[in-house]
PDB file of C-alpha atoms in Angstrom:
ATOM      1  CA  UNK I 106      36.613   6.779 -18.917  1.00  0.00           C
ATOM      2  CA  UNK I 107      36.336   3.385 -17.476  1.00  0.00           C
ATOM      3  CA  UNK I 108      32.933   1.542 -17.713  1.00  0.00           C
ATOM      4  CA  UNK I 109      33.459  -0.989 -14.905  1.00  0.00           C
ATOM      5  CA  UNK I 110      31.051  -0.217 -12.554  1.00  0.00           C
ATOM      6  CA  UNK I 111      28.814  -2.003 -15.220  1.00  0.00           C
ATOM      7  CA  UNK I 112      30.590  -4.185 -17.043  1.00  0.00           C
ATOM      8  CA  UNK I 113      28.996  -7.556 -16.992  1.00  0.00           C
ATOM      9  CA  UNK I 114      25.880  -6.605 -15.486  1.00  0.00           C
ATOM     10  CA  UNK I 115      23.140  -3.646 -16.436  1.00  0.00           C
ATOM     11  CA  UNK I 116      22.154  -1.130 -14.419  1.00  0.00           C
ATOM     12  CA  UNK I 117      18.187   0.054 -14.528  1.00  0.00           C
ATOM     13  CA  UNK I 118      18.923   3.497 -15.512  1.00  0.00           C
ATOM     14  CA  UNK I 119      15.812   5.455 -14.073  1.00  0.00           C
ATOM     15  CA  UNK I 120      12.304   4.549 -12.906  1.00  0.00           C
ATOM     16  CA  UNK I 121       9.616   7.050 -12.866  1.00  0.00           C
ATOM     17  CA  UNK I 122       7.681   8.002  -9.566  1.00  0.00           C
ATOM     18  CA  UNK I 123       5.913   4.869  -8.829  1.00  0.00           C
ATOM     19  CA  UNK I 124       2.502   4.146  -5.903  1.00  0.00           C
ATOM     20  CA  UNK I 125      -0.080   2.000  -5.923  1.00  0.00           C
ATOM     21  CA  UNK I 126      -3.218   1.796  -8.436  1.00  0.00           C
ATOM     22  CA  UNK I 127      -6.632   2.794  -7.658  1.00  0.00           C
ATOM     23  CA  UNK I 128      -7.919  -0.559  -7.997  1.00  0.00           C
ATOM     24  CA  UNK I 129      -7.520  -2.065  -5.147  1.00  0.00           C
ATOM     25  CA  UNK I 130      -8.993  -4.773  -1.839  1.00  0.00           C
ATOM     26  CA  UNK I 131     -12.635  -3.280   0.001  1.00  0.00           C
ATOM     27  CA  UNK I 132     -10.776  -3.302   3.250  1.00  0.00           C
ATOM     28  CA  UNK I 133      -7.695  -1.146   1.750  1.00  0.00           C
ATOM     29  CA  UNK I 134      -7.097   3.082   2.211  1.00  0.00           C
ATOM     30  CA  UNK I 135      -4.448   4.565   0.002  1.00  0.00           C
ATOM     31  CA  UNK I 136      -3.131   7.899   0.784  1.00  0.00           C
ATOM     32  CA  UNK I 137      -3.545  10.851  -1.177  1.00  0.00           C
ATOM     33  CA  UNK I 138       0.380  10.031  -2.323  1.00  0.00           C
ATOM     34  CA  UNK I 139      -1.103   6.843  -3.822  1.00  0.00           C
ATOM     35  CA  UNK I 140       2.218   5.485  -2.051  1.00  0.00           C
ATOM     36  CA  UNK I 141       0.748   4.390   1.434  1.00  0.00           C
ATOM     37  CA  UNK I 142      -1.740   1.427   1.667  1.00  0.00           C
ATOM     38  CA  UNK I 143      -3.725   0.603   5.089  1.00  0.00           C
ATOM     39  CA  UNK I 144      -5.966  -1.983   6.069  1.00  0.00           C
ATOM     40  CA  UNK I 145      -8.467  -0.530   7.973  1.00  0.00           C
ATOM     41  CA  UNK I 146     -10.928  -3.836   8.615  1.00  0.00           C
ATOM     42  CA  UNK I 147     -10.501  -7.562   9.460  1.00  0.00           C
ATOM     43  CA  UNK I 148      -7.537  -9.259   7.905  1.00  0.00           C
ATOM     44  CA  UNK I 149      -8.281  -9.434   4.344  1.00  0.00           C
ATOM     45  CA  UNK I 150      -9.264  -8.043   1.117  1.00  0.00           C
ATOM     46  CA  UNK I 151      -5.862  -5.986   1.194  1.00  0.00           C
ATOM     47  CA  UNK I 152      -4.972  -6.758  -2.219  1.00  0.00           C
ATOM     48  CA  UNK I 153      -3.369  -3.446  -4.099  1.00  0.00           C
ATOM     49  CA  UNK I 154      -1.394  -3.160  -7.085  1.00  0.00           C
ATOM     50  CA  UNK I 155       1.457  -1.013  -8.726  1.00  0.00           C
ATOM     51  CA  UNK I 156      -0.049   2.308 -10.466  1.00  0.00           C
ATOM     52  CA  UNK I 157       1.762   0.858 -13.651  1.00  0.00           C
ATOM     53  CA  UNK I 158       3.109  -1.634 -15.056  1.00  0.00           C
ATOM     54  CA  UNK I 159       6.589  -2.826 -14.526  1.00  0.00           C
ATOM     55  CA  UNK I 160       9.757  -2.497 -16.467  1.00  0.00           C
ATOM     56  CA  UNK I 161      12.109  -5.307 -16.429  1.00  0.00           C
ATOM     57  CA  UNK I 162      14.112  -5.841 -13.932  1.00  0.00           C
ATOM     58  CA  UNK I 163      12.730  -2.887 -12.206  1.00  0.00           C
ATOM     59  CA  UNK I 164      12.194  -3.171  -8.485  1.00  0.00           C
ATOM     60  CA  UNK I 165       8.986  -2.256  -7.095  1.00  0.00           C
ATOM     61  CA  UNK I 166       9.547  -2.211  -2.829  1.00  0.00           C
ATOM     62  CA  UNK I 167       7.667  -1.311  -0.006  1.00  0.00           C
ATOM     63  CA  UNK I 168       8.404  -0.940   3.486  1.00  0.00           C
ATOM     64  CA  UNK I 169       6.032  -2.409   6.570  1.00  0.00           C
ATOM     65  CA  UNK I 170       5.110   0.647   8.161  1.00  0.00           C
ATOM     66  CA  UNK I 171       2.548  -1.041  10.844  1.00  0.00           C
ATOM     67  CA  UNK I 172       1.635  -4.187  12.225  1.00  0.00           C
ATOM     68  CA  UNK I 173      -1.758  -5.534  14.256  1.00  0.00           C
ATOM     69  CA  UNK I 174      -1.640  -8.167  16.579  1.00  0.00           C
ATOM     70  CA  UNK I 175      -3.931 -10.736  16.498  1.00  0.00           C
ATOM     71  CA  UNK I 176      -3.485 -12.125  13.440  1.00  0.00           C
ATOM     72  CA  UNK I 177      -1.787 -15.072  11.687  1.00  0.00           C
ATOM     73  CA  UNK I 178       0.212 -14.847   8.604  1.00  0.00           C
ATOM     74  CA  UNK I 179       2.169 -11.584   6.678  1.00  0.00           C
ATOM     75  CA  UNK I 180       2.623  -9.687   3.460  1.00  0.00           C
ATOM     76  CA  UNK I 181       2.156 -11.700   0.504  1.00  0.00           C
ATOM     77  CA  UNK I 182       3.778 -10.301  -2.533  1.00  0.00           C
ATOM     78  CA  UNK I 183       4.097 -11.390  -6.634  1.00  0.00           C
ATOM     79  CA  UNK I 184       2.789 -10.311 -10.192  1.00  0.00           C
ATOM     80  CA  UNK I 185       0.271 -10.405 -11.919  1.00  0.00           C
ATOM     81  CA  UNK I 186      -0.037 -10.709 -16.071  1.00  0.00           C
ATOM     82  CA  UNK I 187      -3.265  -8.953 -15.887  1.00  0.00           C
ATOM     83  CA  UNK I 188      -4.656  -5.356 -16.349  1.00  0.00           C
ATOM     84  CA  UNK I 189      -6.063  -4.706 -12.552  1.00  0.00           C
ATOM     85  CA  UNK I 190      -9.383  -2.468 -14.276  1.00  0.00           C
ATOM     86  CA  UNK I 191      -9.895  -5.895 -15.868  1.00  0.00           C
ATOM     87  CA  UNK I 192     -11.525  -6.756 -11.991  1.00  0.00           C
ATOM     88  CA  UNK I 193     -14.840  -6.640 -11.967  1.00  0.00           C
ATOM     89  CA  UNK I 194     -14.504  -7.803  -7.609  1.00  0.00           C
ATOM     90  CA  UNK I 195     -11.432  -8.324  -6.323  1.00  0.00           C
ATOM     91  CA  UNK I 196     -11.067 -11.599  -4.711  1.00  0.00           C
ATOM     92  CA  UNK I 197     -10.630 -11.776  -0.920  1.00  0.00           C
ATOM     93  CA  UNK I 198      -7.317 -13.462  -0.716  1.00  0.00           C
ATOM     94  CA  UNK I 199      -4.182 -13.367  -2.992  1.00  0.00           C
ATOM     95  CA  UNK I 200      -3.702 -16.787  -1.630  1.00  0.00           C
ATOM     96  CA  UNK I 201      -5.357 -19.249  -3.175  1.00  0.00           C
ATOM     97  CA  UNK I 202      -8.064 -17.065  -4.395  1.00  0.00           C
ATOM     98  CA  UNK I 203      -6.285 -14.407  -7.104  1.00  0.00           C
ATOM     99  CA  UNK I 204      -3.381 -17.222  -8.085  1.00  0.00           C
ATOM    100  CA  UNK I 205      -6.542 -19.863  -8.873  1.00  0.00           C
ATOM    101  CA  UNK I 206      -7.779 -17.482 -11.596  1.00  0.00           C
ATOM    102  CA  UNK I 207      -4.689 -17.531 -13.480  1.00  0.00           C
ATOM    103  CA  UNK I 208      -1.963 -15.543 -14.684  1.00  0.00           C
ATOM    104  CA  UNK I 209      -0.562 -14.308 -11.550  1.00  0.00           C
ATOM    105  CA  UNK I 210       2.134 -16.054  -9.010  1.00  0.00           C
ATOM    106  CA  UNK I 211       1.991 -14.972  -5.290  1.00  0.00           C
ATOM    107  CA  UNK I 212       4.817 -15.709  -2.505  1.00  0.00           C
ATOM    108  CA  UNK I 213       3.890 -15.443   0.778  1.00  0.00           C
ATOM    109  CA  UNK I 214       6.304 -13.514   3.274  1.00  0.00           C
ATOM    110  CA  UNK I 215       7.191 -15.221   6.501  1.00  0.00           C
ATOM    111  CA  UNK I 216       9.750 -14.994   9.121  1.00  0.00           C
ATOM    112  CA  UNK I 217      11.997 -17.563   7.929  1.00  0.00           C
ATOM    113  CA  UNK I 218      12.540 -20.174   4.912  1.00  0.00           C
ATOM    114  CA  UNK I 219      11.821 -17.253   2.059  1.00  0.00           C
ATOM    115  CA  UNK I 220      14.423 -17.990   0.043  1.00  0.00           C
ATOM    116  CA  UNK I 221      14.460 -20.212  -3.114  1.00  0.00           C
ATOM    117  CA  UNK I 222      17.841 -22.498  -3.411  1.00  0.00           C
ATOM    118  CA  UNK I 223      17.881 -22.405  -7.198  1.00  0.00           C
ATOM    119  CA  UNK I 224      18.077 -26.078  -8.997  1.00  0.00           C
ATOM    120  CA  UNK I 225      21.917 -25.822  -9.599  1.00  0.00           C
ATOM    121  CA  UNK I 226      23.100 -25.246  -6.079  1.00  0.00           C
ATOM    122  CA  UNK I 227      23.084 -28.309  -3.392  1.00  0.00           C
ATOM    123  CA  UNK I 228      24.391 -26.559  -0.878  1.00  0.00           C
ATOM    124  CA  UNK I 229      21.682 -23.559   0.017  1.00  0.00           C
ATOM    125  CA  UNK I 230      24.479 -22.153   2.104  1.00  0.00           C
ATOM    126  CA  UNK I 231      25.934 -20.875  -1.128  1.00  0.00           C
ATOM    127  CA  UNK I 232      23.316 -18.664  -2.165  1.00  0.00           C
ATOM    128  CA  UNK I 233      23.580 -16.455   0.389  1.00  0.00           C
ATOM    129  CA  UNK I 234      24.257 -13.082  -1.348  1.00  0.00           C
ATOM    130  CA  UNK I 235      27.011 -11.173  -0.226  1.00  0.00           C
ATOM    131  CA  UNK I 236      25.887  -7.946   1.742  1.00  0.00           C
ATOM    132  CA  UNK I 237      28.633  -6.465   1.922  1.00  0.00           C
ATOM    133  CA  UNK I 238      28.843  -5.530  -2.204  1.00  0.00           C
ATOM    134  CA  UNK I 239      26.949  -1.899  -2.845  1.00  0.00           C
ATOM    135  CA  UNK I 240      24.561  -3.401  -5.593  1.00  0.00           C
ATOM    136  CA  UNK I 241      22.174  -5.927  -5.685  1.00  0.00           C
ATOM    137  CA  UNK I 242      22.514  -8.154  -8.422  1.00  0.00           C
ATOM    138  CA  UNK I 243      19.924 -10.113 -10.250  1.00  0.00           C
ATOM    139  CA  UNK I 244      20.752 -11.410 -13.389  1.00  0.00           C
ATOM    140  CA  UNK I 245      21.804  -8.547 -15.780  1.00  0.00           C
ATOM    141  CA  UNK I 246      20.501  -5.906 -14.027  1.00  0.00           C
ATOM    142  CA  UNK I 247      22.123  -4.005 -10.918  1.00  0.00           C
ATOM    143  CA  UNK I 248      19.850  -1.587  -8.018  1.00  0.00           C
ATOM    144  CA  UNK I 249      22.280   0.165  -5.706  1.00  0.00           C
ATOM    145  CA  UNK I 250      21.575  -1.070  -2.109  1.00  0.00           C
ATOM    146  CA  UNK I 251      20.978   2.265  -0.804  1.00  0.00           C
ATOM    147  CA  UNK I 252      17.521   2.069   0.041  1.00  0.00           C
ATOM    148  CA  UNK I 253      16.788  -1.854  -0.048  1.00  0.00           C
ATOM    149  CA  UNK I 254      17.720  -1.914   3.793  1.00  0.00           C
ATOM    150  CA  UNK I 255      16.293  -0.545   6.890  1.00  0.00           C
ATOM    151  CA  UNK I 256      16.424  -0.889  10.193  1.00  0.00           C
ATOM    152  CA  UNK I 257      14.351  -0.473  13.710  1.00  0.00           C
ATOM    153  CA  UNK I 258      15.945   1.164  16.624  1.00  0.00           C
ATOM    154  CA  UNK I 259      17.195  -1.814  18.679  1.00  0.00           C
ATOM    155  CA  UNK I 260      16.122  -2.639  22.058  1.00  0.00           C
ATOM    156  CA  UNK I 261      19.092  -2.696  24.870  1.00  0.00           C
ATOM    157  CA  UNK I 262      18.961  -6.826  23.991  1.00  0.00           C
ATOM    158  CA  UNK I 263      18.427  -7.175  20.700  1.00  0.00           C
ATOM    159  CA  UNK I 264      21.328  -8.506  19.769  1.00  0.00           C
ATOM    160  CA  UNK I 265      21.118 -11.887  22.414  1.00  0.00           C
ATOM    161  CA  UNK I 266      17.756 -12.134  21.861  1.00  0.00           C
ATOM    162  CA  UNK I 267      17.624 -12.254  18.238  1.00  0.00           C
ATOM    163  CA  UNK I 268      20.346 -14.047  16.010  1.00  0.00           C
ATOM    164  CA  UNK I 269      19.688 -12.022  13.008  1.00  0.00           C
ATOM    165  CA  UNK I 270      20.289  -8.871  14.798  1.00  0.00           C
ATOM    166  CA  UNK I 271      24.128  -9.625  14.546  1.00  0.00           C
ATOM    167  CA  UNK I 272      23.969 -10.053  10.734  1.00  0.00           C
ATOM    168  CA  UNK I 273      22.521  -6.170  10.509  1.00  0.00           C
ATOM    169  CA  UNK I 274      18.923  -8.233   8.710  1.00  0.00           C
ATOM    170  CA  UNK I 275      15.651  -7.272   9.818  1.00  0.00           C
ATOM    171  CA  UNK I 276      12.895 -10.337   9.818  1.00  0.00           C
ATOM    172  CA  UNK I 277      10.924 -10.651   6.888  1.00  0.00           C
ATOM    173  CA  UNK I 278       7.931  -9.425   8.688  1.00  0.00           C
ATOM    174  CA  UNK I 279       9.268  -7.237  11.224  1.00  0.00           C
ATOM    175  CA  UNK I 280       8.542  -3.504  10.909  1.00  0.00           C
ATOM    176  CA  UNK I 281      10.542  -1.318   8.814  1.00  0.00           C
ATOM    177  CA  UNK I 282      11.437  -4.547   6.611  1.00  0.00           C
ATOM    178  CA  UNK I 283      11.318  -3.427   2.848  1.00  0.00           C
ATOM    179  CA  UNK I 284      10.348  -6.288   0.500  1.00  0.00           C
ATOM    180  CA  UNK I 285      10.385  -5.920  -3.324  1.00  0.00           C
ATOM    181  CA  UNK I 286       8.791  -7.976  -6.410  1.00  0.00           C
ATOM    182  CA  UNK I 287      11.094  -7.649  -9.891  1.00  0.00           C
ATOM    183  CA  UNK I 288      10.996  -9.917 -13.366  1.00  0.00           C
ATOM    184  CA  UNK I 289      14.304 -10.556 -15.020  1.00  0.00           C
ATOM    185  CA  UNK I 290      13.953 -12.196 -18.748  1.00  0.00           C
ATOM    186  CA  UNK I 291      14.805 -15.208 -19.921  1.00  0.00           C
ATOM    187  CA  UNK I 292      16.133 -16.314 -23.262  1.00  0.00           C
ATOM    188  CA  UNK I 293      13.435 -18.366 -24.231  1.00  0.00           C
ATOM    189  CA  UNK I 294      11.087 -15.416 -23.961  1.00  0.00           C
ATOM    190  CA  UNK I 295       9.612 -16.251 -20.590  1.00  0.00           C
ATOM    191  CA  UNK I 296      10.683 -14.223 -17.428  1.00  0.00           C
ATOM    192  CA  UNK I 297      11.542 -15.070 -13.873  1.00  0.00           C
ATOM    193  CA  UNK I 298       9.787 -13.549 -11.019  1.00  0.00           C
ATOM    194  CA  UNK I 299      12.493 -12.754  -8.045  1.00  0.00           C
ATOM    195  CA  UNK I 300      11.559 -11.376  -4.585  1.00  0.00           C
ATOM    196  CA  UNK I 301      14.154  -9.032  -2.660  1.00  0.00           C
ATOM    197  CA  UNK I 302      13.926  -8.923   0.915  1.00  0.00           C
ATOM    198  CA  UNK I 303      15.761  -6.565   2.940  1.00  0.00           C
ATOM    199  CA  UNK I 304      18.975  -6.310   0.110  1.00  0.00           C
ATOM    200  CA  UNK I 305      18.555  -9.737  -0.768  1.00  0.00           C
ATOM    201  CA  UNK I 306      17.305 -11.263  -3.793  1.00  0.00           C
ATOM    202  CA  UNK I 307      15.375 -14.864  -2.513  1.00  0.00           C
ATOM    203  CA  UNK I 308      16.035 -16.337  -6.095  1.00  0.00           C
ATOM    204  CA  UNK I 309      13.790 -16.965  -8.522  1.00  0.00           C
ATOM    205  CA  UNK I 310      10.738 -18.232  -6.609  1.00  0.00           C
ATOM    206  CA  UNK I 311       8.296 -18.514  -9.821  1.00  0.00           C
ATOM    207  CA  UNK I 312       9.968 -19.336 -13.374  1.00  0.00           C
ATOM    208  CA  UNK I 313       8.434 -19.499 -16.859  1.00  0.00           C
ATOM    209  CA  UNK I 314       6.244 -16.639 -16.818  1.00  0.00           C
ATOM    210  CA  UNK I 315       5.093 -15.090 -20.221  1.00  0.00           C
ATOM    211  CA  UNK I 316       6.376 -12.152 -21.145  1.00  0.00           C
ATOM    212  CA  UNK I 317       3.541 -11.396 -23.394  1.00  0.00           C
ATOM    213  CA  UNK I 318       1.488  -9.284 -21.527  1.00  0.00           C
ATOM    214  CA  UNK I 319       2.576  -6.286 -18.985  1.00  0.00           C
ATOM    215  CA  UNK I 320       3.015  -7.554 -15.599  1.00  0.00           C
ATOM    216  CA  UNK I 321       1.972  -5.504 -12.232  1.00  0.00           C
ATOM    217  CA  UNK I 322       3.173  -5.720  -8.542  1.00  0.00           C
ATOM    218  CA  UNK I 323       0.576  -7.500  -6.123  1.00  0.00           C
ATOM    219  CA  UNK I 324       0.983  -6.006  -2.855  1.00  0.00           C
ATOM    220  CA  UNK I 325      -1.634  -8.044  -0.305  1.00  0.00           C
ATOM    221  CA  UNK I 326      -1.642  -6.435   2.958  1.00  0.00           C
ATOM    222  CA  UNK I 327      -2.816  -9.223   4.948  1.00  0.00           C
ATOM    223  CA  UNK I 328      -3.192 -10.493   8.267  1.00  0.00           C
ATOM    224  CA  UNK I 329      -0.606  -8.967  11.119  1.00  0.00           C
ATOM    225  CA  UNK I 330       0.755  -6.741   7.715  1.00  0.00           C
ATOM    226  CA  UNK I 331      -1.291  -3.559   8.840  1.00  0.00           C
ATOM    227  CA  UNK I 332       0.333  -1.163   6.503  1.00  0.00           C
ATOM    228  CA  UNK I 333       3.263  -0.404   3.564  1.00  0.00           C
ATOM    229  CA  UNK I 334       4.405   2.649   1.594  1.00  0.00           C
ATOM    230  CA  UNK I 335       6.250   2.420  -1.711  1.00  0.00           C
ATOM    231  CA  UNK I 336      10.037   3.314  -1.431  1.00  0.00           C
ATOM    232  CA  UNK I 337      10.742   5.474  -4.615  1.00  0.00           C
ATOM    233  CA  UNK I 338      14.250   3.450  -5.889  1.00  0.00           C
ATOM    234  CA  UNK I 339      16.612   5.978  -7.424  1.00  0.00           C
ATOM    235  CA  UNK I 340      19.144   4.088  -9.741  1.00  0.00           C
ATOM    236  CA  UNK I 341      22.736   4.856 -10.618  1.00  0.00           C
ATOM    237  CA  UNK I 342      26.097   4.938  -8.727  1.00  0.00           C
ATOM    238  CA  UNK I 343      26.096   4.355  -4.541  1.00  0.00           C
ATOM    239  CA  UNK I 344      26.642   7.643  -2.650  1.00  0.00           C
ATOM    240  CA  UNK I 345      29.970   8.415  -1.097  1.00  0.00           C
ATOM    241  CA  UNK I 346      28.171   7.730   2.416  1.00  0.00           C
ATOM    242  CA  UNK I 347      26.992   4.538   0.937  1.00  0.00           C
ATOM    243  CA  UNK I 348      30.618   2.918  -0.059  1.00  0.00           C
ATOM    244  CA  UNK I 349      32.024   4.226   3.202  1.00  0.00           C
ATOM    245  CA  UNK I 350      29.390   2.262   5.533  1.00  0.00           C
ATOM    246  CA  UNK I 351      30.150  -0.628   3.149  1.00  0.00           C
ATOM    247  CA  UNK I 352      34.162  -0.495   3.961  1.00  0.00           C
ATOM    248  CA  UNK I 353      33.321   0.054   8.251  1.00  0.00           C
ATOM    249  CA  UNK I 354      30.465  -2.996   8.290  1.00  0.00           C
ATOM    250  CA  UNK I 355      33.320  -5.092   6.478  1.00  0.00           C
ATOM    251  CA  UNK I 356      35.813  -4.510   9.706  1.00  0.00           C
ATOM    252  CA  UNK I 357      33.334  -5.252  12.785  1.00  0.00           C
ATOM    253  CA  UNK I 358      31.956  -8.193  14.174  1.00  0.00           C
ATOM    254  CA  UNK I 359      28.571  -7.299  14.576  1.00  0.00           C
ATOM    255  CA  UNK I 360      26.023  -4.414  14.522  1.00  0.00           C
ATOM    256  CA  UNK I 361      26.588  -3.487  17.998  1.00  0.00           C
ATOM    257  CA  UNK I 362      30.796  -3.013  17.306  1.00  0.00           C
ATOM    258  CA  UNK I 363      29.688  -0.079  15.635  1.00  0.00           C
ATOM    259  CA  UNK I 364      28.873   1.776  18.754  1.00  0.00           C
ATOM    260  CA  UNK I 365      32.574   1.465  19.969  1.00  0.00           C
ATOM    261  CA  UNK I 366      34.032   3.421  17.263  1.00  0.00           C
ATOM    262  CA  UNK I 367      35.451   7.119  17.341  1.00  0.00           C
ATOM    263  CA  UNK I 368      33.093   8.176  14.268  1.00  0.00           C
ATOM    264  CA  UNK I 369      30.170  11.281  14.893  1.00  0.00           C
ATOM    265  CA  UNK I 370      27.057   9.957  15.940  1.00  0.00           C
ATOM    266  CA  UNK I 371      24.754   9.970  12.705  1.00  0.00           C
ATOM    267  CA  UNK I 372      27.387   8.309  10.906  1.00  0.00           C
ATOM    268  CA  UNK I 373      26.781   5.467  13.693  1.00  0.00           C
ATOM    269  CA  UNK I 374      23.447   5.688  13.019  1.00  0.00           C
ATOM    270  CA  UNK I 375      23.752   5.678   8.971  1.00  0.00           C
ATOM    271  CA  UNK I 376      26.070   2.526   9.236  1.00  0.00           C
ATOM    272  CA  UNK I 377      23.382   0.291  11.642  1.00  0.00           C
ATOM    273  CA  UNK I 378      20.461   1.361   9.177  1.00  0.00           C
ATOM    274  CA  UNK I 379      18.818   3.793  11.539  1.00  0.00           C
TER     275      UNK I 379
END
């Protein structure tokens, strides 16, 4: 039997039901899944955590499920090299606040500019990752795309009034988006802390971490970020209905093509990510 699916590249064979950890921001609810945290006051102290600690190159992703108007700024998300029942308080912002104390490196989500043109590329056109391949690929380690993407139901103009609509990508902070935090290793013993929005790994936006102690998932629902639930990643080969939405997004033009096509209605659906 053929091993190609793999070759050259490691796939994370399973990760255990993950959700957030009971330490967490004043202002924060979790649900009694432990996989839904809401910010029920102001705009900040919605710092939470991942129950456990995580595995490398193990993905752990949440999806916006609300936004409040209002306010400025968006999710932050990074990891932490620190036990979270180490807190005695919390601090009130991931950033500056929890990255000032050390031992933790924070990116903050925005609409644009996210990604991380690594030091080898001087053309950041390049690094565009190519969408249209099942996995995502970081490094060594492979996560089929199944549930990296969604997507909202489009208004009747979407697709003039917003550019990214044609390339089948939510905005960062739009709701529905599902942004991830993973660590990949590095040789030298230090890992690299990559952020994955929407199918897309950003690059390595914090290098040189130690891989000495266990690092956890900083989740900081902040600002117009109301609330996000933990997608539970299952790992192994794409679905049938996966690589067949893969071959019909390769032969349109854009999102809305998809509409015109003699195929049943919730495979329409399935192949625009609703």
């Amino acid at each position: 039997m053929s091993s190609e699916p793999c070759a050259g590249a490691m796939a994370v064979q399973s990760q255990p039901f993950t959700g957030f950890h009971r330490v967490h921001g004043t202002n924060i609810r979790i649900d009694p899944t432990e996989t839904q945290a809401t910010r029920v006051e102001s705009f900040a102290n919605g710092i939470c955590f991942s129950r456990d600690p995580l595995a490398p190159g193990q993905l752990f992703l949440v999806e916006i499920e609300e936004k409040e108007l209002g306010w400025c700024g968006h999710l932050r998300v990074g990891l932490i090299a620190r036990d979270p029942r180490s807190f005695d308080i919390l601090p009130e912002y991931s950033l500056p606040d929890l990255v000032n104390q050390g031992d933790s490196w924070i990116f903050a989500i925005t609409r644009n500019h996210n990604r991380v043109v690594p030091e080898e590329e001087e053309n950041a056109s390049t690094w565009r990752k190519d969408l249209a391949e099942p996995y995502l690929k970081v490094g060594k380690f492979k996560i089929p795309r199944d549930k990296l993407i969604a997507r909202s139901r489009p208004g009747r103009f979407s697709h003039i009034l917003d550019d990214l609509y044609k390339t089948n990508i939510l905005p960062p902070t739009a709701r529905r988006s599902r942004i991830g935090v993973l660590y990949e290793p590095q040789a030298d013993g230090t890992c690299h802390m990559h952020i994955v929005i929407n199918g897309e790994d950003m690059g390595a936006s914090a290098r040189g971490i130690p891989a000495t102690l266990p690092l956890y998932a900083v989740i900081d629902v902040f600002a117009s970020t109301k609330s996000v639930r933990v997608i539970q990643l299952e790992y192994g080969f794409p679905s049938l209905q996966t690589l067949c939405r893969l071959v019909i997004q390769k032969h349109v033009v854009h999102r809305l093509a998809i509409d015109w096509l003699d195929l049943p209605q919730l495979l329409k659906n399935f192949c625009k990510y609703e």
